[in-house]
Amino acid sequence: MSAAMPVTMRSVLIVLFAVLAIAGAELGSSMEGAQFLHYAFKPLTTLSIFFLAWRAQPAINARYRQAILVGILFSLLGDIFLMLPISLLPQGFLLGLLSFLFAHLCFLRALCSDTSFFAKPLVFAALAALGAAHLFVLWPGLPPAMRMPVVAYVCLLLAMCAQAISRGISLRTVDSRLAMSGGICFMLSDTILAYNKFYTPIPHSPLLILGSYYLALWLIARSVQASPSAHQNQGRDHA
Protein backbone atom coordinates (compact mmCIF):
# COMPACT_ATOMS: atom_id res chain seq x y z
CA MET A 1 0.00 0.00 0.00
CA SER A 2 1.28 3.46 -0.90
CA ALA A 3 2.38 5.79 1.89
CA ALA A 4 0.20 8.51 0.36
CA MET A 5 -2.96 6.39 0.32
CA PRO A 6 -5.62 8.01 2.53
CA VAL A 7 -6.81 6.19 5.66
CA THR A 8 -10.31 5.90 4.18
CA MET A 9 -9.01 4.12 1.07
CA ARG A 10 -6.88 1.79 3.19
CA SER A 11 -9.93 0.95 5.28
CA VAL A 12 -12.05 0.29 2.17
CA LEU A 13 -9.43 -2.16 0.90
CA ILE A 14 -9.32 -3.86 4.31
CA VAL A 15 -13.11 -4.30 4.22
CA LEU A 16 -12.90 -5.74 0.69
CA PHE A 17 -10.16 -8.19 1.68
CA ALA A 18 -12.06 -9.17 4.83
CA VAL A 19 -15.25 -9.83 2.85
CA LEU A 20 -13.33 -12.09 0.47
CA ALA A 21 -11.65 -13.93 3.36
CA ILE A 22 -14.98 -14.48 5.10
CA ALA A 23 -16.71 -15.52 1.86
CA GLY A 24 -13.98 -18.08 1.24
CA ALA A 25 -14.44 -19.52 4.74
CA GLU A 26 -18.24 -19.57 4.49
CA LEU A 27 -18.28 -21.20 1.04
CA GLY A 28 -15.20 -23.38 1.39
CA SER A 29 -17.09 -26.58 2.17
CA SER A 30 -19.67 -26.18 -0.61
CA MET A 31 -17.89 -24.43 -3.47
CA GLU A 32 -14.76 -25.77 -5.14
CA GLY A 33 -11.88 -23.32 -4.95
CA ALA A 34 -13.51 -21.00 -2.40
CA GLN A 35 -11.18 -22.17 0.36
CA PHE A 36 -8.21 -20.79 -1.56
CA LEU A 37 -9.91 -17.40 -1.43
CA HIS A 38 -9.84 -17.72 2.35
CA TYR A 39 -6.20 -18.83 2.38
CA ALA A 40 -5.17 -15.82 0.27
CA PHE A 41 -7.23 -13.04 1.84
CA LYS A 42 -7.23 -13.99 5.51
CA PRO A 43 -3.53 -13.13 6.03
CA LEU A 44 -3.72 -10.32 3.46
CA THR A 45 -6.43 -8.59 5.50
CA THR A 46 -4.35 -8.71 8.68
CA LEU A 47 -1.27 -7.54 6.80
CA SER A 48 -3.25 -4.60 5.41
CA ILE A 49 -4.32 -3.68 8.95
CA PHE A 50 -0.64 -3.81 9.97
CA PHE A 51 0.20 -1.19 7.32
CA LEU A 52 -2.73 0.94 8.49
CA ALA A 53 -1.17 1.08 11.98
CA TRP A 54 2.32 1.52 10.59
CA ARG A 55 1.33 4.61 8.58
CA ALA A 56 -0.79 6.23 11.31
CA GLN A 57 0.35 9.80 12.03
CA PRO A 58 0.86 11.23 14.58
CA ALA A 59 1.22 8.18 16.81
CA ILE A 60 0.23 8.26 20.48
CA ASN A 61 3.82 7.37 21.35
CA ALA A 62 6.56 5.21 19.89
CA ARG A 63 6.11 2.38 22.39
CA TYR A 64 2.38 2.19 21.71
CA ARG A 65 2.87 1.94 17.95
CA GLN A 66 5.68 -0.60 18.22
CA ALA A 67 3.75 -2.86 20.59
CA ILE A 68 0.61 -2.72 18.44
CA LEU A 69 2.59 -3.53 15.29
CA VAL A 70 4.27 -6.55 16.89
CA GLY A 71 0.90 -7.66 18.24
CA ILE A 72 -0.64 -7.51 14.77
CA LEU A 73 2.27 -9.55 13.38
CA PHE A 74 1.66 -12.22 16.02
CA SER A 75 -2.02 -12.12 15.01
CA LEU A 76 -0.97 -12.68 11.40
CA LEU A 77 1.04 -15.71 12.50
CA GLY A 78 -1.98 -16.97 14.44
CA ASP A 79 -4.18 -16.50 11.37
CA ILE A 80 -1.90 -18.74 9.35
CA PHE A 81 -1.72 -21.47 12.00
CA LEU A 82 -5.50 -21.50 12.54
CA MET A 83 -6.48 -21.59 8.88
CA LEU A 84 -4.23 -24.51 7.89
CA PRO A 85 -6.02 -27.89 7.79
CA ILE A 86 -5.37 -30.39 10.59
CA SER A 87 -4.02 -32.87 8.03
CA LEU A 88 -1.24 -30.41 7.24
CA LEU A 89 -0.60 -29.05 10.74
CA PRO A 90 -2.09 -31.19 13.57
CA GLN A 91 -1.00 -28.70 16.26
CA GLY A 92 -2.29 -25.69 14.35
CA PHE A 93 -4.91 -24.67 16.93
CA LEU A 94 -2.42 -24.77 19.81
CA LEU A 95 0.17 -22.82 17.82
CA GLY A 96 -2.48 -20.30 16.84
CA LEU A 97 -3.53 -19.97 20.47
CA LEU A 98 0.07 -19.30 21.52
CA SER A 99 0.51 -16.76 18.72
CA PHE A 100 -2.54 -14.82 19.85
CA LEU A 101 -1.41 -15.09 23.46
CA PHE A 102 1.76 -13.22 22.51
CA ALA A 103 -0.34 -10.79 20.47
CA HIS A 104 -2.38 -9.92 23.55
CA LEU A 105 0.80 -9.49 25.58
CA CYS A 106 1.90 -6.90 23.04
CA PHE A 107 -1.49 -5.17 23.03
CA LEU A 108 -1.46 -5.10 26.83
CA ARG A 109 2.00 -3.52 26.80
CA ALA A 110 0.72 -0.83 24.44
CA LEU A 111 -2.32 -0.15 26.60
CA CYS A 112 -0.07 0.27 29.66
CA SER A 113 2.24 2.77 27.91
CA ASP A 114 0.21 5.78 29.02
CA THR A 115 -2.21 4.39 31.63
CA SER A 116 -1.59 2.49 34.86
CA PHE A 117 -2.42 -1.20 34.85
CA PHE A 118 -5.45 -2.20 36.95
CA ALA A 119 -6.58 1.43 37.24
CA LYS A 120 -10.25 0.35 37.35
CA PRO A 121 -10.42 -2.76 39.59
CA LEU A 122 -14.17 -3.19 39.13
CA VAL A 123 -13.71 -3.59 35.37
CA PHE A 124 -11.14 -6.34 35.92
CA ALA A 125 -13.38 -8.04 38.50
CA ALA A 126 -16.39 -7.96 36.16
CA LEU A 127 -14.46 -9.47 33.24
CA ALA A 128 -12.86 -12.07 35.52
CA ALA A 129 -16.35 -13.19 36.59
CA LEU A 130 -17.47 -13.30 32.96
CA GLY A 131 -14.42 -15.35 31.98
CA ALA A 132 -14.97 -17.78 34.86
CA ALA A 133 -18.60 -18.27 33.76
CA HIS A 134 -17.53 -19.04 30.19
CA LEU A 135 -14.86 -21.49 31.35
CA PHE A 136 -17.42 -23.24 33.56
CA VAL A 137 -19.64 -23.83 30.52
CA LEU A 138 -16.81 -24.76 28.14
CA TRP A 139 -14.76 -26.92 30.53
CA PRO A 140 -16.40 -30.31 29.80
CA GLY A 141 -15.77 -29.87 26.08
CA LEU A 142 -12.11 -28.90 26.42
CA PRO A 143 -9.58 -31.69 25.71
CA PRO A 144 -7.44 -32.21 28.84
CA ALA A 145 -4.27 -31.21 26.99
CA MET A 146 -5.85 -27.90 25.98
CA ARG A 147 -7.24 -26.87 29.37
CA MET A 148 -4.23 -25.07 30.79
CA PRO A 149 -3.33 -23.27 27.52
CA VAL A 150 -6.94 -22.13 27.17
CA VAL A 151 -7.07 -20.90 30.78
CA ALA A 152 -3.82 -18.96 30.30
CA TYR A 153 -5.13 -17.47 27.07
CA VAL A 154 -8.46 -16.47 28.59
CA CYS A 155 -6.73 -14.76 31.52
CA LEU A 156 -4.50 -12.74 29.22
CA LEU A 157 -7.32 -11.88 26.80
CA LEU A 158 -9.50 -10.63 29.66
CA ALA A 159 -6.60 -8.64 31.16
CA MET A 160 -6.04 -6.96 27.80
CA CYS A 161 -9.73 -6.21 27.35
CA ALA A 162 -10.11 -4.94 30.93
CA GLN A 163 -7.09 -2.68 30.51
CA ALA A 164 -8.50 -1.35 27.23
CA ILE A 165 -11.81 -0.54 28.92
CA SER A 166 -10.09 1.00 31.96
CA ARG A 167 -7.88 3.13 29.71
CA GLY A 168 -10.85 4.26 27.63
CA ILE A 169 -12.72 5.31 30.75
CA SER A 170 -9.65 7.09 32.15
CA LEU A 171 -8.44 8.97 29.06
CA ARG A 172 -11.77 9.56 27.31
CA THR A 173 -10.07 10.29 23.99
CA VAL A 174 -11.16 9.09 20.57
CA ASP A 175 -8.11 6.83 20.20
CA SER A 176 -8.54 5.28 23.66
CA ARG A 177 -12.19 4.53 22.90
CA LEU A 178 -11.19 2.93 19.60
CA ALA A 179 -8.78 0.66 21.49
CA MET A 180 -11.48 -0.07 24.09
CA SER A 181 -13.95 -1.06 21.36
CA GLY A 182 -11.23 -3.19 19.73
CA GLY A 183 -10.59 -5.06 22.97
CA ILE A 184 -14.30 -5.78 23.40
CA CYS A 185 -14.60 -7.00 19.79
CA PHE A 186 -11.59 -9.27 20.29
CA MET A 187 -13.22 -10.79 23.36
CA LEU A 188 -16.46 -11.29 21.43
CA SER A 189 -14.67 -12.96 18.50
CA ASP A 190 -12.75 -15.37 20.73
CA THR A 191 -15.86 -16.18 22.77
CA ILE A 192 -17.77 -17.17 19.61
CA LEU A 193 -14.76 -19.18 18.41
CA ALA A 194 -14.51 -21.04 21.74
CA TYR A 195 -18.22 -21.91 21.88
CA ASN A 196 -18.19 -23.00 18.24
CA LYS A 197 -15.20 -25.28 18.75
CA PHE A 198 -15.72 -26.63 22.26
CA TYR A 199 -19.46 -26.37 22.97
CA THR A 200 -21.72 -26.50 19.91
CA PRO A 201 -21.44 -25.53 16.22
CA ILE A 202 -22.70 -22.00 15.58
CA PRO A 203 -24.37 -21.20 12.23
CA HIS A 204 -22.27 -18.90 10.05
CA SER A 205 -19.46 -18.98 12.60
CA PRO A 206 -16.81 -17.77 10.06
CA LEU A 207 -18.84 -14.61 9.47
CA LEU A 208 -19.30 -13.95 13.19
CA ILE A 209 -15.77 -14.86 14.26
CA LEU A 210 -13.82 -13.23 11.45
CA GLY A 211 -16.14 -10.23 11.19
CA SER A 212 -15.66 -9.30 14.85
CA TYR A 213 -11.96 -10.22 14.71
CA TYR A 214 -11.14 -7.96 11.77
CA LEU A 215 -13.19 -5.17 13.32
CA ALA A 216 -11.17 -5.62 16.53
CA LEU A 217 -7.83 -5.43 14.71
CA TRP A 218 -8.96 -2.44 12.63
CA LEU A 219 -10.08 -0.53 15.74
CA ILE A 220 -6.81 -1.32 17.52
CA ALA A 221 -4.79 -0.25 14.48
CA ARG A 222 -6.78 3.00 14.20
CA SER A 223 -6.09 3.71 17.88
CA VAL A 224 -2.40 4.20 17.08
CA GLN A 225 -3.14 7.65 15.66
CA ALA A 226 -3.36 10.21 18.44
CA SER A 227 -6.59 12.17 18.66
CA PRO A 228 -6.83 15.86 19.62
CA SER A 229 -7.87 16.09 23.26
CA ALA A 230 -7.20 17.99 26.42
CA HIS A 231 -5.91 14.71 27.81
CA GLN A 232 -3.70 14.00 24.82
CA ASN A 233 -0.36 14.98 26.26
CA GLN A 234 -0.87 13.58 29.75
CA GLY A 235 1.60 10.76 30.16
CA ARG A 236 1.96 10.12 26.41
CA ASP A 237 5.42 11.48 25.73
CA HIS A 238 7.38 8.36 26.65
CA ALA A 239 9.15 7.15 23.52
CSV table of C-alpha atoms in Angstrom, one decimal:
chain,number,residue,atom,x,y,z
A,1,MET,CA,0.0,0.0,0.0
A,2,SER,CA,1.3,3.5,-0.9
A,3,ALA,CA,2.4,5.8,1.9
A,4,ALA,CA,0.2,8.5,0.4
A,5,MET,CA,-3.0,6.4,0.3
A,6,PRO,CA,-5.6,8.0,2.5
A,7,VAL,CA,-6.8,6.2,5.7
A,8,THR,CA,-10.3,5.9,4.2
A,9,MET,CA,-9.0,4.1,1.1
A,10,ARG,CA,-6.9,1.8,3.2
A,11,SER,CA,-9.9,0.9,5.3
A,12,VAL,CA,-12.1,0.3,2.2
A,13,LEU,CA,-9.4,-2.2,0.9
A,14,ILE,CA,-9.3,-3.9,4.3
A,15,VAL,CA,-13.1,-4.3,4.2
A,16,LEU,CA,-12.9,-5.7,0.7
A,17,PHE,CA,-10.2,-8.2,1.7
A,18,ALA,CA,-12.1,-9.2,4.8
A,19,VAL,CA,-15.3,-9.8,2.9
A,20,LEU,CA,-13.3,-12.1,0.5
A,21,ALA,CA,-11.6,-13.9,3.4
A,22,ILE,CA,-15.0,-14.5,5.1
A,23,ALA,CA,-16.7,-15.5,1.9
A,24,GLY,CA,-14.0,-18.1,1.2
A,25,ALA,CA,-14.4,-19.5,4.7
A,26,GLU,CA,-18.2,-19.6,4.5
A,27,LEU,CA,-18.3,-21.2,1.0
A,28,GLY,CA,-15.2,-23.4,1.4
A,29,SER,CA,-17.1,-26.6,2.2
A,30,SER,CA,-19.7,-26.2,-0.6
A,31,MET,CA,-17.9,-24.4,-3.5
A,32,GLU,CA,-14.8,-25.8,-5.1
A,33,GLY,CA,-11.9,-23.3,-4.9
A,34,ALA,CA,-13.5,-21.0,-2.4
A,35,GLN,CA,-11.2,-22.2,0.4
A,36,PHE,CA,-8.2,-20.8,-1.6
A,37,LEU,CA,-9.9,-17.4,-1.4
A,38,HIS,CA,-9.8,-17.7,2.3
A,39,TYR,CA,-6.2,-18.8,2.4
A,40,ALA,CA,-5.2,-15.8,0.3
A,41,PHE,CA,-7.2,-13.0,1.8
A,42,LYS,CA,-7.2,-14.0,5.5
A,43,PRO,CA,-3.5,-13.1,6.0
A,44,LEU,CA,-3.7,-10.3,3.5
A,45,THR,CA,-6.4,-8.6,5.5
A,46,THR,CA,-4.3,-8.7,8.7
A,47,LEU,CA,-1.3,-7.5,6.8
A,48,SER,CA,-3.2,-4.6,5.4
A,49,ILE,CA,-4.3,-3.7,9.0
A,50,PHE,CA,-0.6,-3.8,10.0
A,51,PHE,CA,0.2,-1.2,7.3
A,52,LEU,CA,-2.7,0.9,8.5
A,53,ALA,CA,-1.2,1.1,12.0
A,54,TRP,CA,2.3,1.5,10.6
A,55,ARG,CA,1.3,4.6,8.6
A,56,ALA,CA,-0.8,6.2,11.3
A,57,GLN,CA,0.4,9.8,12.0
A,58,PRO,CA,0.9,11.2,14.6
A,59,ALA,CA,1.2,8.2,16.8
A,60,ILE,CA,0.2,8.3,20.5
A,61,ASN,CA,3.8,7.4,21.3
A,62,ALA,CA,6.6,5.2,19.9
A,63,ARG,CA,6.1,2.4,22.4
A,64,TYR,CA,2.4,2.2,21.7
A,65,ARG,CA,2.9,1.9,17.9
A,66,GLN,CA,5.7,-0.6,18.2
A,67,ALA,CA,3.8,-2.9,20.6
A,68,ILE,CA,0.6,-2.7,18.4
A,69,LEU,CA,2.6,-3.5,15.3
A,70,VAL,CA,4.3,-6.5,16.9
A,71,GLY,CA,0.9,-7.7,18.2
A,72,ILE,CA,-0.6,-7.5,14.8
A,73,LEU,CA,2.3,-9.5,13.4
A,74,PHE,CA,1.7,-12.2,16.0
A,75,SER,CA,-2.0,-12.1,15.0
A,76,LEU,CA,-1.0,-12.7,11.4
A,77,LEU,CA,1.0,-15.7,12.5
A,78,GLY,CA,-2.0,-17.0,14.4
A,79,ASP,CA,-4.2,-16.5,11.4
A,80,ILE,CA,-1.9,-18.7,9.3
A,81,PHE,CA,-1.7,-21.5,12.0
A,82,LEU,CA,-5.5,-21.5,12.5
A,83,MET,CA,-6.5,-21.6,8.9
A,84,LEU,CA,-4.2,-24.5,7.9
A,85,PRO,CA,-6.0,-27.9,7.8
A,86,ILE,CA,-5.4,-30.4,10.6
A,87,SER,CA,-4.0,-32.9,8.0
A,88,LEU,CA,-1.2,-30.4,7.2
A,89,LEU,CA,-0.6,-29.1,10.7
A,90,PRO,CA,-2.1,-31.2,13.6
A,91,GLN,CA,-1.0,-28.7,16.3
A,92,GLY,CA,-2.3,-25.7,14.4
A,93,PHE,CA,-4.9,-24.7,16.9
A,94,LEU,CA,-2.4,-24.8,19.8
A,95,LEU,CA,0.2,-22.8,17.8
A,96,GLY,CA,-2.5,-20.3,16.8
A,97,LEU,CA,-3.5,-20.0,20.5
A,98,LEU,CA,0.1,-19.3,21.5
A,99,SER,CA,0.5,-16.8,18.7
A,100,PHE,CA,-2.5,-14.8,19.9
A,101,LEU,CA,-1.4,-15.1,23.5
A,102,PHE,CA,1.8,-13.2,22.5
A,103,ALA,CA,-0.3,-10.8,20.5
A,104,HIS,CA,-2.4,-9.9,23.6
A,105,LEU,CA,0.8,-9.5,25.6
A,106,CYS,CA,1.9,-6.9,23.0
A,107,PHE,CA,-1.5,-5.2,23.0
A,108,LEU,CA,-1.5,-5.1,26.8
A,109,ARG,CA,2.0,-3.5,26.8
A,110,ALA,CA,0.7,-0.8,24.4
A,111,LEU,CA,-2.3,-0.2,26.6
A,112,CYS,CA,-0.1,0.3,29.7
A,113,SER,CA,2.2,2.8,27.9
A,114,ASP,CA,0.2,5.8,29.0
A,115,THR,CA,-2.2,4.4,31.6
A,116,SER,CA,-1.6,2.5,34.9
A,117,PHE,CA,-2.4,-1.2,34.8
A,118,PHE,CA,-5.4,-2.2,37.0
A,119,ALA,CA,-6.6,1.4,37.2
A,120,LYS,CA,-10.3,0.4,37.4
A,121,PRO,CA,-10.4,-2.8,39.6
A,122,LEU,CA,-14.2,-3.2,39.1
A,123,VAL,CA,-13.7,-3.6,35.4
A,124,PHE,CA,-11.1,-6.3,35.9
A,125,ALA,CA,-13.4,-8.0,38.5
A,126,ALA,CA,-16.4,-8.0,36.2
A,127,LEU,CA,-14.5,-9.5,33.2
A,128,ALA,CA,-12.9,-12.1,35.5
A,129,ALA,CA,-16.3,-13.2,36.6
A,130,LEU,CA,-17.5,-13.3,33.0
A,131,GLY,CA,-14.4,-15.3,32.0
A,132,ALA,CA,-15.0,-17.8,34.9
A,133,ALA,CA,-18.6,-18.3,33.8
A,134,HIS,CA,-17.5,-19.0,30.2
A,135,LEU,CA,-14.9,-21.5,31.3
A,136,PHE,CA,-17.4,-23.2,33.6
A,137,VAL,CA,-19.6,-23.8,30.5
A,138,LEU,CA,-16.8,-24.8,28.1
A,139,TRP,CA,-14.8,-26.9,30.5
A,140,PRO,CA,-16.4,-30.3,29.8
A,141,GLY,CA,-15.8,-29.9,26.1
A,142,LEU,CA,-12.1,-28.9,26.4
A,143,PRO,CA,-9.6,-31.7,25.7
A,144,PRO,CA,-7.4,-32.2,28.8
A,145,ALA,CA,-4.3,-31.2,27.0
A,146,MET,CA,-5.9,-27.9,26.0
A,147,ARG,CA,-7.2,-26.9,29.4
A,148,MET,CA,-4.2,-25.1,30.8
A,149,PRO,CA,-3.3,-23.3,27.5
A,150,VAL,CA,-6.9,-22.1,27.2
A,151,VAL,CA,-7.1,-20.9,30.8
A,152,ALA,CA,-3.8,-19.0,30.3
A,153,TYR,CA,-5.1,-17.5,27.1
A,154,VAL,CA,-8.5,-16.5,28.6
A,155,CYS,CA,-6.7,-14.8,31.5
A,156,LEU,CA,-4.5,-12.7,29.2
A,157,LEU,CA,-7.3,-11.9,26.8
A,158,LEU,CA,-9.5,-10.6,29.7
A,159,ALA,CA,-6.6,-8.6,31.2
A,160,MET,CA,-6.0,-7.0,27.8
A,161,CYS,CA,-9.7,-6.2,27.3
A,162,ALA,CA,-10.1,-4.9,30.9
A,163,GLN,CA,-7.1,-2.7,30.5
A,164,ALA,CA,-8.5,-1.4,27.2
A,165,ILE,CA,-11.8,-0.5,28.9
A,166,SER,CA,-10.1,1.0,32.0
A,167,ARG,CA,-7.9,3.1,29.7
A,168,GLY,CA,-10.9,4.3,27.6
A,169,ILE,CA,-12.7,5.3,30.7
A,170,SER,CA,-9.6,7.1,32.2
A,171,LEU,CA,-8.4,9.0,29.1
A,172,ARG,CA,-11.8,9.6,27.3
A,173,THR,CA,-10.1,10.3,24.0
A,174,VAL,CA,-11.2,9.1,20.6
A,175,ASP,CA,-8.1,6.8,20.2
A,176,SER,CA,-8.5,5.3,23.7
A,177,ARG,CA,-12.2,4.5,22.9
A,178,LEU,CA,-11.2,2.9,19.6
A,179,ALA,CA,-8.8,0.7,21.5
A,180,MET,CA,-11.5,-0.1,24.1
A,181,SER,CA,-13.9,-1.1,21.4
A,182,GLY,CA,-11.2,-3.2,19.7
A,183,GLY,CA,-10.6,-5.1,23.0
A,184,ILE,CA,-14.3,-5.8,23.4
A,185,CYS,CA,-14.6,-7.0,19.8
A,186,PHE,CA,-11.6,-9.3,20.3
A,187,MET,CA,-13.2,-10.8,23.4
A,188,LEU,CA,-16.5,-11.3,21.4
A,189,SER,CA,-14.7,-13.0,18.5
A,190,ASP,CA,-12.8,-15.4,20.7
A,191,THR,CA,-15.9,-16.2,22.8
A,192,ILE,CA,-17.8,-17.2,19.6
A,193,LEU,CA,-14.8,-19.2,18.4
A,194,ALA,CA,-14.5,-21.0,21.7
A,195,TYR,CA,-18.2,-21.9,21.9
A,196,ASN,CA,-18.2,-23.0,18.2
A,197,LYS,CA,-15.2,-25.3,18.8
A,198,PHE,CA,-15.7,-26.6,22.3
A,199,TYR,CA,-19.5,-26.4,23.0
A,200,THR,CA,-21.7,-26.5,19.9
A,201,PRO,CA,-21.4,-25.5,16.2
A,202,ILE,CA,-22.7,-22.0,15.6
A,203,PRO,CA,-24.4,-21.2,12.2
A,204,HIS,CA,-22.3,-18.9,10.0
A,205,SER,CA,-19.5,-19.0,12.6
A,206,PRO,CA,-16.8,-17.8,10.1
A,207,LEU,CA,-18.8,-14.6,9.5
A,208,LEU,CA,-19.3,-14.0,13.2
A,209,ILE,CA,-15.8,-14.9,14.3
A,210,LEU,CA,-13.8,-13.2,11.4
A,211,GLY,CA,-16.1,-10.2,11.2
A,212,SER,CA,-15.7,-9.3,14.9
A,213,TYR,CA,-12.0,-10.2,14.7
A,214,TYR,CA,-11.1,-8.0,11.8
A,215,LEU,CA,-13.2,-5.2,13.3
A,216,ALA,CA,-11.2,-5.6,16.5
A,217,LEU,CA,-7.8,-5.4,14.7
A,218,TRP,CA,-9.0,-2.4,12.6
A,219,LEU,CA,-10.1,-0.5,15.7
A,220,ILE,CA,-6.8,-1.3,17.5
A,221,ALA,CA,-4.8,-0.2,14.5
A,222,ARG,CA,-6.8,3.0,14.2
A,223,SER,CA,-6.1,3.7,17.9
A,224,VAL,CA,-2.4,4.2,17.1
A,225,GLN,CA,-3.1,7.7,15.7
A,226,ALA,CA,-3.4,10.2,18.4
A,227,SER,CA,-6.6,12.2,18.7
A,228,PRO,CA,-6.8,15.9,19.6
A,229,SER,CA,-7.9,16.1,23.3
A,230,ALA,CA,-7.2,18.0,26.4
A,231,HIS,CA,-5.9,14.7,27.8
A,232,GLN,CA,-3.7,14.0,24.8
A,233,ASN,CA,-0.4,15.0,26.3
A,234,GLN,CA,-0.9,13.6,29.7
A,235,GLY,CA,1.6,10.8,30.2
A,236,ARG,CA,2.0,10.1,26.4
A,237,ASP,CA,5.4,11.5,25.7
A,238,HIS,CA,7.4,8.4,26.7
A,239,ALA,CA,9.2,7.1,23.5
